[in-house]
C-alpha cells in the first residue's frame, strides 16, 4: 500500500496550508471541505510510519517546511528536479479522474 504526505493550500483562508497523510489521496482531498483548495505538493511512501513521521516533521519543524518550500521554488524555477511537484492542473486530474 502507498501512503501520501500532502500539502493543500486553501485559496480563501489567507492561503492557509494543510499538511496530512493518507492512503487515498483523492478521497482525502475531497474531504477537506468545500472551499477552493489546491494540492500543491505530495510525497509517496510505502511505509505508513514513514509517512506519519514526515507529516509530523513538516508540521512541527519550521526548518523542514523551509527546506520543502525551497525545493518547490527551485523546481518551479528549474533549478532542481522535483519529480513529485504537483501543478494545479495535474492536481485536478488526480482529484477528478475520468
mmCIF file of C-alpha atoms in Angstrom:
data_model
loop_
_atom_site.group_PDB
_atom_site.id
_atom_site.type_symbol
_atom_site.label_atom_id
_atom_site.label_comp_id
_atom_site.label_asym_id
_atom_site.label_seq_id
_atom_site.Cartn_x
_atom_site.Cartn_y
_atom_site.Cartn_z
ATOM 1 C CA UNK A 1 0.000 0.000 0.000
ATOM 2 C CA UNK A 2 1.161 3.536 -0.732
ATOM 3 C CA UNK A 3 0.809 6.383 1.771
ATOM 4 C CA UNK A 4 0.911 10.027 0.762
ATOM 5 C CA UNK A 5 2.071 13.086 2.668
ATOM 6 C CA UNK A 6 0.410 16.110 1.118
ATOM 7 C CA UNK A 7 0.220 19.884 1.306
ATOM 8 C CA UNK A 8 -3.039 21.637 0.403
ATOM 9 C CA UNK A 9 -3.448 25.384 0.067
ATOM 10 C CA UNK A 10 -6.802 26.978 0.874
ATOM 11 C CA UNK A 11 -7.475 29.857 -1.516
ATOM 12 C CA UNK A 12 -9.817 31.814 0.745
ATOM 13 C CA UNK A 13 -8.433 31.469 4.271
ATOM 14 C CA UNK A 14 -5.393 33.679 3.742
ATOM 15 C CA UNK A 15 -3.756 30.893 1.785
ATOM 16 C CA UNK A 16 -3.583 28.582 4.807
ATOM 17 C CA UNK A 17 -1.655 25.382 4.229
ATOM 18 C CA UNK A 18 -2.801 21.993 5.461
ATOM 19 C CA UNK A 19 -0.491 19.021 5.906
ATOM 20 C CA UNK A 20 -1.656 15.451 6.161
ATOM 21 C CA UNK A 21 -1.048 11.849 5.260
ATOM 22 C CA UNK A 22 -3.393 9.264 3.800
ATOM 23 C CA UNK A 23 -3.539 6.077 1.777
ATOM 24 C CA UNK A 24 -6.225 7.535 -0.528
ATOM 25 C CA UNK A 25 -5.132 10.967 -1.707
ATOM 26 C CA UNK A 26 -8.116 11.674 -3.974
ATOM 27 C CA UNK A 27 -10.626 10.861 -1.253
ATOM 28 C CA UNK A 28 -8.786 12.825 1.410
ATOM 29 C CA UNK A 29 -8.530 15.960 -0.720
ATOM 30 C CA UNK A 30 -12.262 15.856 -1.388
ATOM 31 C CA UNK A 31 -12.883 15.589 2.375
ATOM 32 C CA UNK A 32 -11.105 18.874 3.065
ATOM 33 C CA UNK A 33 -14.346 20.822 2.698
ATOM 34 C CA UNK A 34 -15.960 22.874 0.000
ATOM 35 C CA UNK A 35 -13.590 25.858 -0.027
ATOM 36 C CA UNK A 36 -11.410 26.056 -3.136
ATOM 37 C CA UNK A 37 -8.140 24.299 -2.447
ATOM 38 C CA UNK A 38 -5.099 23.274 -4.416
ATOM 39 C CA UNK A 39 -2.929 20.246 -3.872
ATOM 40 C CA UNK A 40 0.463 21.896 -4.138
ATOM 41 C CA UNK A 41 2.754 19.027 -3.140
ATOM 42 C CA UNK A 42 2.807 15.368 -2.213
ATOM 43 C CA UNK A 43 5.276 12.630 -1.394
ATOM 44 C CA UNK A 44 4.643 8.869 -1.616
ATOM 45 C CA UNK A 45 5.816 6.326 0.964
ATOM 46 C CA UNK A 46 5.497 2.551 1.171
ATOM 47 C CA UNK A 47 5.537 2.569 4.968
ATOM 48 C CA UNK A 48 2.724 4.186 6.975
ATOM 49 C CA UNK A 49 5.108 5.065 9.809
ATOM 50 C CA UNK A 50 7.437 6.891 7.423
ATOM 51 C CA UNK A 51 4.531 8.938 6.052
ATOM 52 C CA UNK A 52 3.274 9.752 9.546
ATOM 53 C CA UNK A 53 6.763 10.801 10.658
ATOM 54 C CA UNK A 54 7.236 13.026 7.600
ATOM 55 C CA UNK A 55 3.870 14.714 8.191
ATOM 56 C CA UNK A 56 4.830 15.363 11.825
ATOM 57 C CA UNK A 57 8.208 16.706 10.722
ATOM 58 C CA UNK A 58 6.609 19.188 8.321
ATOM 59 C CA UNK A 59 4.061 20.309 10.905
ATOM 60 C CA UNK A 60 6.479 20.612 13.810
ATOM 61 C CA UNK A 61 9.791 21.788 12.432
ATOM 62 C CA UNK A 62 9.934 25.058 10.548
ATOM 63 C CA UNK A 63 13.282 24.103 9.050
ATOM 64 C CA UNK A 64 11.743 21.031 7.361
ATOM 65 C CA UNK A 65 8.972 23.176 5.882
ATOM 66 C CA UNK A 66 11.536 25.781 4.818
ATOM 67 C CA UNK A 67 13.568 23.128 3.009
ATOM 68 C CA UNK A 68 10.463 21.842 1.278
ATOM 69 C CA UNK A 69 9.459 25.352 0.176
ATOM 70 C CA UNK A 70 12.960 25.836 -1.222
ATOM 71 C CA UNK A 71 12.694 22.562 -3.187
ATOM 72 C CA UNK A 72 9.321 23.603 -4.586
ATOM 73 C CA UNK A 73 10.601 27.070 -5.505
ATOM 74 C CA UNK A 74 13.691 25.608 -7.160
ATOM 75 C CA UNK A 75 11.658 23.085 -9.125
ATOM 76 C CA UNK A 76 9.333 25.786 -10.412
ATOM 77 C CA UNK A 77 12.358 27.784 -11.467
ATOM 78 C CA UNK A 78 14.004 24.658 -12.913
ATOM 79 C CA UNK A 79 16.983 24.806 -10.560
ATOM 80 C CA UNK A 80 16.478 21.220 -9.442
ATOM 81 C CA UNK A 81 14.138 18.456 -10.467
ATOM 82 C CA UNK A 82 11.434 17.538 -8.004
ATOM 83 C CA UNK A 83 9.519 14.795 -9.723
ATOM 84 C CA UNK A 84 6.504 14.853 -7.420
ATOM 85 C CA UNK A 85 5.781 18.573 -7.522
ATOM 86 C CA UNK A 86 2.120 18.969 -8.376
ATOM 87 C CA UNK A 87 0.747 21.668 -10.619
ATOM 88 C CA UNK A 88 -2.832 22.830 -10.179
ATOM 89 C CA UNK A 89 -3.757 21.121 -13.455
ATOM 90 C CA UNK A 90 -2.282 17.736 -12.520
ATOM 91 C CA UNK A 91 -3.868 18.002 -9.067
ATOM 92 C CA UNK A 92 -7.293 18.442 -10.669
ATOM 93 C CA UNK A 93 -6.684 15.339 -12.774
ATOM 94 C CA UNK A 94 -5.661 13.425 -9.666
ATOM 95 C CA UNK A 95 -8.707 14.611 -7.734
ATOM 96 C CA UNK A 96 -11.150 14.026 -10.617
ATOM 97 C CA UNK A 97 -10.019 11.050 -12.713
ATOM 98 C CA UNK A 98 -12.114 10.148 -15.745
#
